[in-house]
PDB file of C-alpha atoms in Angstrom:
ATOM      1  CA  UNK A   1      21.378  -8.844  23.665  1.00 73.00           C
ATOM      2  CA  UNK A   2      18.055 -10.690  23.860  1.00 81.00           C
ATOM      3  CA  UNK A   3      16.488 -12.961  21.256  1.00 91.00           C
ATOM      4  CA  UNK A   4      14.662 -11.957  18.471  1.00 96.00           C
ATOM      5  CA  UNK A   5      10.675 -11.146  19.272  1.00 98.00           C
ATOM      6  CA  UNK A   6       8.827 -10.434  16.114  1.00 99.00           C
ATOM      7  CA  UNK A   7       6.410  -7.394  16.730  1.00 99.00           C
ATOM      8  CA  UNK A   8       3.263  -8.216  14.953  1.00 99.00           C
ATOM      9  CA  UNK A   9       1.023  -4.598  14.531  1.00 99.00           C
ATOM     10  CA  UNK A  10      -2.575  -6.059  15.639  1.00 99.00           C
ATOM     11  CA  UNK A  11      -5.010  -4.647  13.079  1.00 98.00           C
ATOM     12  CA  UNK A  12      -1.955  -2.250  12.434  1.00 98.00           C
ATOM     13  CA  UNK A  13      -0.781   0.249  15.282  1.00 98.00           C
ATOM     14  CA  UNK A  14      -5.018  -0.079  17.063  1.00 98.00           C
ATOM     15  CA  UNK A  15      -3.813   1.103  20.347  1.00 98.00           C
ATOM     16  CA  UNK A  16      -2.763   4.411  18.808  1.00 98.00           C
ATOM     17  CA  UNK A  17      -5.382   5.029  15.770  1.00 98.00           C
ATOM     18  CA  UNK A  18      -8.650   3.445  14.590  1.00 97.00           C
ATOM     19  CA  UNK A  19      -7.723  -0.039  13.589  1.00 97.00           C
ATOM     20  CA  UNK A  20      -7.669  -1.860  10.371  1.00 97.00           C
ATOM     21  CA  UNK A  21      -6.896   1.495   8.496  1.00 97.00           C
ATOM     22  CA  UNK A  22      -4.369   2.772   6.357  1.00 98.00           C
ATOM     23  CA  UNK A  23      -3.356   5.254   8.953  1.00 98.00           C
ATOM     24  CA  UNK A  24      -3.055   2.401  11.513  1.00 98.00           C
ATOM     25  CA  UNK A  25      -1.135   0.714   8.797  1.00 99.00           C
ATOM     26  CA  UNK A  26       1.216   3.739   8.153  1.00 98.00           C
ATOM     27  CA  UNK A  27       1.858   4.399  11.717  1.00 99.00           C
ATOM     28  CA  UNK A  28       2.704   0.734  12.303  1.00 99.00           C
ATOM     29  CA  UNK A  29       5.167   0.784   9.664  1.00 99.00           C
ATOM     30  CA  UNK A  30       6.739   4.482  10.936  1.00 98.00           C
ATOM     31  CA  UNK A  31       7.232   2.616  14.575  1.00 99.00           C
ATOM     32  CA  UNK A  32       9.215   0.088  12.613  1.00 98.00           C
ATOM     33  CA  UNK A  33       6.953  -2.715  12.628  1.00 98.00           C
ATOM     34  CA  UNK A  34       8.005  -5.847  10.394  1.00 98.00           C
ATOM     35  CA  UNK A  35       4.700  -7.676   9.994  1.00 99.00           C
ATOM     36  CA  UNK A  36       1.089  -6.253  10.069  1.00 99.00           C
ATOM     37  CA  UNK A  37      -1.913  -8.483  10.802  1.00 99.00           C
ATOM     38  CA  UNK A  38      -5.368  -7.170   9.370  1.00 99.00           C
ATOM     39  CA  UNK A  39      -9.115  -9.113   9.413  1.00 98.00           C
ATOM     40  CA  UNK A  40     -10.823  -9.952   6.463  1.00 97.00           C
ATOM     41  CA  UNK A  41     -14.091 -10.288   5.521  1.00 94.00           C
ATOM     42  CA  UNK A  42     -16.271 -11.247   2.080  1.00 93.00           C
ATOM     43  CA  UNK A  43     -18.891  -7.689   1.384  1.00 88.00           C
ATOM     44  CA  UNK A  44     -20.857  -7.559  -1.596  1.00 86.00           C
ATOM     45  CA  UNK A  45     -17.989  -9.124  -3.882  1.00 91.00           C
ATOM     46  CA  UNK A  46     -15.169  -7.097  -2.138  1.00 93.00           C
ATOM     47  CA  UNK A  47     -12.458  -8.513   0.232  1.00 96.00           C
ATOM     48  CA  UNK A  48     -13.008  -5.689   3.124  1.00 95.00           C
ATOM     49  CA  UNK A  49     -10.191  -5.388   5.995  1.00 96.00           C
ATOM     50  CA  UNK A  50     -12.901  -5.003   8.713  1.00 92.00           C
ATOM     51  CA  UNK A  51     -12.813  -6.977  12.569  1.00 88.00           C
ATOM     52  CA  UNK A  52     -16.792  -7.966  12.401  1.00 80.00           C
ATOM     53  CA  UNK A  53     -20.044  -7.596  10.006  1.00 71.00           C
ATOM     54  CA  UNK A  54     -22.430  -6.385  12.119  1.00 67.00           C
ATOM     55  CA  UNK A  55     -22.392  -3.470   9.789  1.00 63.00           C
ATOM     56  CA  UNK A  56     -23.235  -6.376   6.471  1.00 59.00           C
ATOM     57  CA  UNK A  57     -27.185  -5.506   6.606  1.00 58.00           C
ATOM     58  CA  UNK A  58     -26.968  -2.296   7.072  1.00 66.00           C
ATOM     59  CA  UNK A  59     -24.606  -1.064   4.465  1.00 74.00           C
ATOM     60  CA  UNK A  60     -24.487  -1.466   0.851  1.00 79.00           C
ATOM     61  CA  UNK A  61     -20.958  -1.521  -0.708  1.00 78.00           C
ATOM     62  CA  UNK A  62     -20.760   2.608  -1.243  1.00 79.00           C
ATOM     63  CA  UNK A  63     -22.146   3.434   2.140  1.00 78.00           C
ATOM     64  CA  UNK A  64     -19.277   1.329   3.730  1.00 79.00           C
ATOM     65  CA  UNK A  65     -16.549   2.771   1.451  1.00 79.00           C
ATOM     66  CA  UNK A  66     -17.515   6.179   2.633  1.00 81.00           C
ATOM     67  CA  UNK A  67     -18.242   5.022   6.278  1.00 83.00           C
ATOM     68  CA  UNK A  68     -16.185   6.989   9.000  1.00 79.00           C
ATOM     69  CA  UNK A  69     -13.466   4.196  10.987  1.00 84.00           C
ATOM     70  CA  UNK A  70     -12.363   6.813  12.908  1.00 88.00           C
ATOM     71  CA  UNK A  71     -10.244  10.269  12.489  1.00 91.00           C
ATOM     72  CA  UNK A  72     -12.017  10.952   8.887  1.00 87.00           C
ATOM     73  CA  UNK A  73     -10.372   6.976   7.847  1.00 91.00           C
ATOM     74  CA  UNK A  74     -12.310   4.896   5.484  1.00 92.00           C
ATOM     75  CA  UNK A  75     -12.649   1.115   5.854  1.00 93.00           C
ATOM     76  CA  UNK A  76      -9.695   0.010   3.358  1.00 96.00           C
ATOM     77  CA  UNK A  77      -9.969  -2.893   0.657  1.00 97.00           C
ATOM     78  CA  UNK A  78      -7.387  -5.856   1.084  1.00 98.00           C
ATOM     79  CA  UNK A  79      -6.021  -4.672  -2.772  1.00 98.00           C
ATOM     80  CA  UNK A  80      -5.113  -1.123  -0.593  1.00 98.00           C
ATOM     81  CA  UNK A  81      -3.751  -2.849   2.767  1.00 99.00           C
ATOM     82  CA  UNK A  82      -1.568  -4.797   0.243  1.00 98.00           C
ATOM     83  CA  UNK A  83      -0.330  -1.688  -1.879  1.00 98.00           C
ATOM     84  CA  UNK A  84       0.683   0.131   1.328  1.00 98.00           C
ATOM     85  CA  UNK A  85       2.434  -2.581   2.818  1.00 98.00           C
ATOM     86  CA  UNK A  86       4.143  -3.559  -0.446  1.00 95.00           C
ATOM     87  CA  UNK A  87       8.169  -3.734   0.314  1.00 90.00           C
ATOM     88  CA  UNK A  88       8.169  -2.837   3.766  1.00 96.00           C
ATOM     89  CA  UNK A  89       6.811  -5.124   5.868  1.00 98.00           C
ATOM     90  CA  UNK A  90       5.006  -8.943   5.718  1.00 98.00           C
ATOM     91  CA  UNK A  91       1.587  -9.456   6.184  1.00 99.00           C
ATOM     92  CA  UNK A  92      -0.455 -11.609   8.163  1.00 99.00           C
ATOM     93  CA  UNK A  93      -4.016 -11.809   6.916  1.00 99.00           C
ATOM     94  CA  UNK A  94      -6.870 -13.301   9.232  1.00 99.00           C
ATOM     95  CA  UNK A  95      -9.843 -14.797   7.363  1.00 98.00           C
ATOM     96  CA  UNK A  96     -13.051 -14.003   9.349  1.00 95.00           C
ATOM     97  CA  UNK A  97     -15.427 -15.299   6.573  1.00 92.00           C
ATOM     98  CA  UNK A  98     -15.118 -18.573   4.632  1.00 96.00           C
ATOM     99  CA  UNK A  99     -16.544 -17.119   1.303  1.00 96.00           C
ATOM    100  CA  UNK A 100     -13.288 -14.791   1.277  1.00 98.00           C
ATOM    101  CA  UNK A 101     -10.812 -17.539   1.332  1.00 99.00           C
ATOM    102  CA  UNK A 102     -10.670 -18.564  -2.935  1.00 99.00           C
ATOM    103  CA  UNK A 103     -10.343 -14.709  -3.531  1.00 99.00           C
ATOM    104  CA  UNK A 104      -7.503 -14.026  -0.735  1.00 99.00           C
ATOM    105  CA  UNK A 105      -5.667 -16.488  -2.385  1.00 99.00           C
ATOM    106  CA  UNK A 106      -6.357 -15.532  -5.663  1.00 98.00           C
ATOM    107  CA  UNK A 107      -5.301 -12.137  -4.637  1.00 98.00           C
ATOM    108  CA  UNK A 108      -1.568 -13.161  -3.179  1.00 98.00           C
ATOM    109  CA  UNK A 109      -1.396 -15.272  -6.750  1.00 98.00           C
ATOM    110  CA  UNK A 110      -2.035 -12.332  -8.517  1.00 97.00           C
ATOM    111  CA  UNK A 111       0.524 -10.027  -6.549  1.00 96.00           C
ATOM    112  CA  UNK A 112       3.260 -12.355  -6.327  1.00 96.00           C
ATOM    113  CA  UNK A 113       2.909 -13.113 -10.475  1.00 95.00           C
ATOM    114  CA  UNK A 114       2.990  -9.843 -11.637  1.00 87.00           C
ATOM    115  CA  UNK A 115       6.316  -9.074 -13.852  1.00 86.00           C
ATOM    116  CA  UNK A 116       7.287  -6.242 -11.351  1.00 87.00           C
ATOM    117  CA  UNK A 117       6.277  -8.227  -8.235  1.00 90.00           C
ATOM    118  CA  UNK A 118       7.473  -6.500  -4.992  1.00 94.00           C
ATOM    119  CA  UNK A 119       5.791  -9.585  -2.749  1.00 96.00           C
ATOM    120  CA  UNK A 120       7.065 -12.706  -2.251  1.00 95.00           C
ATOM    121  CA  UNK A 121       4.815 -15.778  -0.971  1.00 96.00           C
ATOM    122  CA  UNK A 122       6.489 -16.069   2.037  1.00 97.00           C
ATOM    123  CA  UNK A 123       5.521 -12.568   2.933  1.00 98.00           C
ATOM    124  CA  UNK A 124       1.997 -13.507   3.148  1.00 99.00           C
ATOM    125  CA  UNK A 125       0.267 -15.660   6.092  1.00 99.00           C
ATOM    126  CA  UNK A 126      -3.063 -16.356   5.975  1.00 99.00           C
ATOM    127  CA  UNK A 127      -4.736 -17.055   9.579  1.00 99.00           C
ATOM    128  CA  UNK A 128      -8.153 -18.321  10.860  1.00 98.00           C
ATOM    129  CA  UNK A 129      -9.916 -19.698  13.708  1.00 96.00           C
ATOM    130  CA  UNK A 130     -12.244 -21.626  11.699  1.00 96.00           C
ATOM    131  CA  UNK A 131      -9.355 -24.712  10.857  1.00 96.00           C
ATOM    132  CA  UNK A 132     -11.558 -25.615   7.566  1.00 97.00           C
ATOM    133  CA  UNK A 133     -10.489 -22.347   6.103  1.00 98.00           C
ATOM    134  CA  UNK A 134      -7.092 -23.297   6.598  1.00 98.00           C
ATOM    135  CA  UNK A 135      -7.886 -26.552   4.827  1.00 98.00           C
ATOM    136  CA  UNK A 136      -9.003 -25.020   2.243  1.00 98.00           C
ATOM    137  CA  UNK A 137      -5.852 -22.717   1.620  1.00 99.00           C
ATOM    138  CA  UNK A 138      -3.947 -25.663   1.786  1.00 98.00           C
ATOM    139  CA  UNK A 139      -6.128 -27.264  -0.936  1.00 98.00           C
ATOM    140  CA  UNK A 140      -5.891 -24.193  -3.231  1.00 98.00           C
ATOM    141  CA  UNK A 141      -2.189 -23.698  -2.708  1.00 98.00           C
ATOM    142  CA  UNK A 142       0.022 -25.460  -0.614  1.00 96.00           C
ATOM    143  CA  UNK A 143       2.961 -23.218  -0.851  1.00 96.00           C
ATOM    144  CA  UNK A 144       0.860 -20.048   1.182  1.00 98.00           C
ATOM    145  CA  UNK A 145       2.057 -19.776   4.560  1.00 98.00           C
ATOM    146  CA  UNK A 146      -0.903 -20.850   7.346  1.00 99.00           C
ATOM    147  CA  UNK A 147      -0.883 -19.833  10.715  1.00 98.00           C
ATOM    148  CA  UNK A 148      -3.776 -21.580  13.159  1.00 97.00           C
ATOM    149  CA  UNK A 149      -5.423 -19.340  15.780  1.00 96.00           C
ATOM    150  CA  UNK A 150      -6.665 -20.693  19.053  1.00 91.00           C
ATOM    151  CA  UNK A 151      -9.469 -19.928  21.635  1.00 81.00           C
ATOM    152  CA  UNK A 152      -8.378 -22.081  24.293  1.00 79.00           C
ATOM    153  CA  UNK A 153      -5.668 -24.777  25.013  1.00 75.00           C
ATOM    154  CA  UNK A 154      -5.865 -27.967  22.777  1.00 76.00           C
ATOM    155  CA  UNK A 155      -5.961 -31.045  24.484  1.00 66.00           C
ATOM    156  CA  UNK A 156      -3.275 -32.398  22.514  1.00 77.00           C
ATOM    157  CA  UNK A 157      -1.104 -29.191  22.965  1.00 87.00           C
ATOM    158  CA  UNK A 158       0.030 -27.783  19.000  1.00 94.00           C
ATOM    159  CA  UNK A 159      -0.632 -31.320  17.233  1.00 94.00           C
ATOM    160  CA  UNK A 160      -3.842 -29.261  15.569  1.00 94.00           C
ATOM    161  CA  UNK A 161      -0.803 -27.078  13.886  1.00 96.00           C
ATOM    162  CA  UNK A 162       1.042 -29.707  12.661  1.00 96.00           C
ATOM    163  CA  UNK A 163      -2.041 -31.836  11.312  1.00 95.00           C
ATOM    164  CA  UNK A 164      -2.984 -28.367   9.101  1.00 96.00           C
ATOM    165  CA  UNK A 165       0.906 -28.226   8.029  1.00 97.00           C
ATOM    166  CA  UNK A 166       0.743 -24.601   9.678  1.00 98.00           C
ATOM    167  CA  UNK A 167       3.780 -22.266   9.698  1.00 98.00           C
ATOM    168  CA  UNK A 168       2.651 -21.268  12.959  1.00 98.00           C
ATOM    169  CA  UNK A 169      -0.201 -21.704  16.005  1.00 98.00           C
ATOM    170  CA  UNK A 170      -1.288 -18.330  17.736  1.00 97.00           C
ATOM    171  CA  UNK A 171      -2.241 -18.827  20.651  1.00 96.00           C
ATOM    172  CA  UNK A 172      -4.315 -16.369  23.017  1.00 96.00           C
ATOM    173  CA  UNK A 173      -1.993 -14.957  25.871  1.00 97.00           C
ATOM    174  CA  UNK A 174      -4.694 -16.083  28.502  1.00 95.00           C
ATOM    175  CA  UNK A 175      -3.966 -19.646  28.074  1.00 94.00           C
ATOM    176  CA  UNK A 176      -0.579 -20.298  26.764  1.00 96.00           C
ATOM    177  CA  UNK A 177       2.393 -21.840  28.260  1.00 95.00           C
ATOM    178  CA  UNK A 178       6.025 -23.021  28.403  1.00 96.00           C
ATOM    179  CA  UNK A 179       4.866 -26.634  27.920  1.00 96.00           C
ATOM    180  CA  UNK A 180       2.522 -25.233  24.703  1.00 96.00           C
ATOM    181  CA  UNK A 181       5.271 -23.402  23.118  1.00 97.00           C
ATOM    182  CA  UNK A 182       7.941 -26.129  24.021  1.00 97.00           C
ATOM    183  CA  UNK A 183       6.068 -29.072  22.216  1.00 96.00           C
ATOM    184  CA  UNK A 184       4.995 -26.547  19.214  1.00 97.00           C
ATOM    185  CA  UNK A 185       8.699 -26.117  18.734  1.00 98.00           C
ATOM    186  CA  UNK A 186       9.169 -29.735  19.123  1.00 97.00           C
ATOM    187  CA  UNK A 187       6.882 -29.894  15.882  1.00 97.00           C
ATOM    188  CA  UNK A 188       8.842 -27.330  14.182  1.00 97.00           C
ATOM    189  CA  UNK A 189       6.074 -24.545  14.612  1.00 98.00           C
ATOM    190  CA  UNK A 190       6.509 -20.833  14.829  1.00 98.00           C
ATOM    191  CA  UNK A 191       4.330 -19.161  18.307  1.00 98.00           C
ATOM    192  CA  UNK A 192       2.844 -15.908  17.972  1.00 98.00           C
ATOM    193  CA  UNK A 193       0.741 -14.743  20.891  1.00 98.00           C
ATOM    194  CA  UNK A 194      -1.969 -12.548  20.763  1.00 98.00           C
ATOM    195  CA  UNK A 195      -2.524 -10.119  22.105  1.00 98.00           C
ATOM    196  CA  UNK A 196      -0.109  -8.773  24.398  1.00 99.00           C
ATOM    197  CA  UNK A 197       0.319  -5.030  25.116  1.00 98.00           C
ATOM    198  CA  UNK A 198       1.668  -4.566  28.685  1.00 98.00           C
ATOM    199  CA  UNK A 199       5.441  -5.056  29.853  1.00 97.00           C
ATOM    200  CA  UNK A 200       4.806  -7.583  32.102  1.00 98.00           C
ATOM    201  CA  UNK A 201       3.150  -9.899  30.002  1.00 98.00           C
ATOM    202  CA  UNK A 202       5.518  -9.037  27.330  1.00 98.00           C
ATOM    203  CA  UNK A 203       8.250 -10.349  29.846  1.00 98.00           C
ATOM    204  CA  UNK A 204       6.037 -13.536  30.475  1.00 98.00           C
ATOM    205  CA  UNK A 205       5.829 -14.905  27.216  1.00 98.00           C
ATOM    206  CA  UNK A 206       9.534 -14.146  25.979  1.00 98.00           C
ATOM    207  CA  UNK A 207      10.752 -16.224  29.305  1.00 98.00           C
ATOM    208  CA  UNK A 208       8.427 -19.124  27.568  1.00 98.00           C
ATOM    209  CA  UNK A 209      10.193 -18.819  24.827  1.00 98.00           C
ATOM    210  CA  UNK A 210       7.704 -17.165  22.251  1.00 98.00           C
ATOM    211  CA  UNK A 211       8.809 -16.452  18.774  1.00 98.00           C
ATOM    212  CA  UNK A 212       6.572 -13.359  18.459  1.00 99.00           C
ATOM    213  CA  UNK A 213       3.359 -10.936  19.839  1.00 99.00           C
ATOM    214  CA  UNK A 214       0.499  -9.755  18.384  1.00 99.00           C
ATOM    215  CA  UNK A 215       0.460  -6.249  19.774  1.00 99.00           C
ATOM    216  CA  UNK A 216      -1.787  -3.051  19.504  1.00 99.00           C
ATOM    217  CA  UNK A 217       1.191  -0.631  20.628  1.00 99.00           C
ATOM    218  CA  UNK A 218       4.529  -1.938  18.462  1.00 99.00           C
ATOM    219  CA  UNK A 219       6.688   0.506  20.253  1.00 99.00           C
ATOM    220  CA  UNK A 220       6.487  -1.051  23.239  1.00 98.00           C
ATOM    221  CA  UNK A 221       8.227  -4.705  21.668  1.00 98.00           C
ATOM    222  CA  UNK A 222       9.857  -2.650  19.128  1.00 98.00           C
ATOM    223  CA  UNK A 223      12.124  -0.451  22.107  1.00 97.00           C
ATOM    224  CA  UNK A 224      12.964  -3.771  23.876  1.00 96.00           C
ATOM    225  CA  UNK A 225      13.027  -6.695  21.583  1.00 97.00           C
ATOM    226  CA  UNK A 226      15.319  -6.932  18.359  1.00 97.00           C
ATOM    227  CA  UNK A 227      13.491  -8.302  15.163  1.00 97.00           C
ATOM    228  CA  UNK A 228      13.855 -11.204  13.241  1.00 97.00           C
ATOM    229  CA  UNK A 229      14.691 -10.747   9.230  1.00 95.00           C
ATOM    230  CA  UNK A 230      11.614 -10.671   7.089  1.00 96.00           C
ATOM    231  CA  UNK A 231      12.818  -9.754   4.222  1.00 93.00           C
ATOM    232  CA  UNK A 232      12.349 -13.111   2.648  1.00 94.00           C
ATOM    233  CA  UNK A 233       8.725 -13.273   4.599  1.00 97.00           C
ATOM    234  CA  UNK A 234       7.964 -14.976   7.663  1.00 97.00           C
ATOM    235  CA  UNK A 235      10.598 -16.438   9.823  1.00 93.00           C
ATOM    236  CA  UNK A 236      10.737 -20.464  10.273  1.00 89.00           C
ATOM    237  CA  UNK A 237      11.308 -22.000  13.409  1.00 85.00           C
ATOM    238  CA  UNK A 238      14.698 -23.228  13.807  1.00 76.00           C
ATOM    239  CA  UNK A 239      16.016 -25.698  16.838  1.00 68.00           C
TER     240      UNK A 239
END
């Protein structure tokens, strides 16, 4: 049997249904996905799971809760991502705006303190390319997981990772390789990939050793690849 290869649903199941919605949510979680990743973004006092704000001067806050995503879907708060994930799978949330960061992770305090809690910390990761939103998490609350995104490959490999006290580096699938993943595991960090969708680069970054992929069709690691256990929230990289 192969080696675990956690399927990460990119923006939920996007290759499928219009993404960052609670049907791409749902239908990630039918297809047996483990961990969701959605983007996040600051709009007029709400955190909104949206990719981009061109839409931020055109739209005042009821305009974009009744905007059309796609298929009759409405752009979903974080609060509603979080309730329909709740118990089923963990969640990987990428900051795209630095004035959201205080209230994301006043939002995972609040979820994982209530009396009748179904979260647990270490079911939330908070992501960013912008490395001084990761900073800040880490200044807020030490005890959130981090994971550190990547445009291009670091001259000092996954050090960045391990300087931010990151759970994991993500690295983009263009630029990754056996060397990257073998000194991030050196460090002791997780390597998620984004984003891979076909078989054959599936098959490329499991033979470097990869300890999961960002995906936009989770049926097509899901059929192939067993999962990891996230029940306790996201897995730690172990020699």
């Amino acid at each position: 049997m192969p080696s675990p290869l956690l399927c990460i649903a990119h923006r939920g199941a996007m290759g499928h249904v219009p993404e960052n919605t609670l049907l791409a949510i749902r239908t990630a979680l039918e297809m047996g996905a483990r961990a969701i990743e959605v983007d996040v973004y600051m709009a007029h006092g709400h955190l909104v799971v949206i990719h981009d704000n061109h839409w931020e001067q055109s739209l005042d806050f009821e305009n974009l809760r009744t905007f059309d995503a796609g298929q009759g879907e409405q752009i979903p708060l974080l609060d509603e991502v979080v309730d329909e994930i709740a118990g089923h799978a963990c969640l990987n949330i990428e900051i795209k705006d630095k004035l959201a960061v205080d209230h994301v992770v006043n939002l995972i305090r609040t979820r994982i303190s209530h009396p009748d809690a179904v979260w647990k910390q270490k079911q939330f990761l908070i992501s960013s390319f912008d490395h001084r939103i990761l900073q800040r998490v880490r200044e807020l609350d030490h005890r959130i997981p981090i994971a550190a995104l990547g445009y291009a490959m670091p001259v000092d490999d996954a050090r960045y990772g391990e300087l931010l006290g990151a759970l994991a580096v993500n690295p983009s699938l263009e630029w990754v390789d056996r060397r990257f993943v073998e000194d991030a595991h050196t460090r002791g960090l997780q390597v998620f990939v984004y984003t891979v969708n076909t078989p054959a680069a599936l098959e490329r970054v499991y033979e470097m050793g990869v300890d999961g992929v960002f995906t936009n069709y989770p049926e097509r690691v899901l059929e192939h690849y067993p999962q990891p256990d996230t029940s306790q929230g996201w897995p730690v990289y172990r020699a």
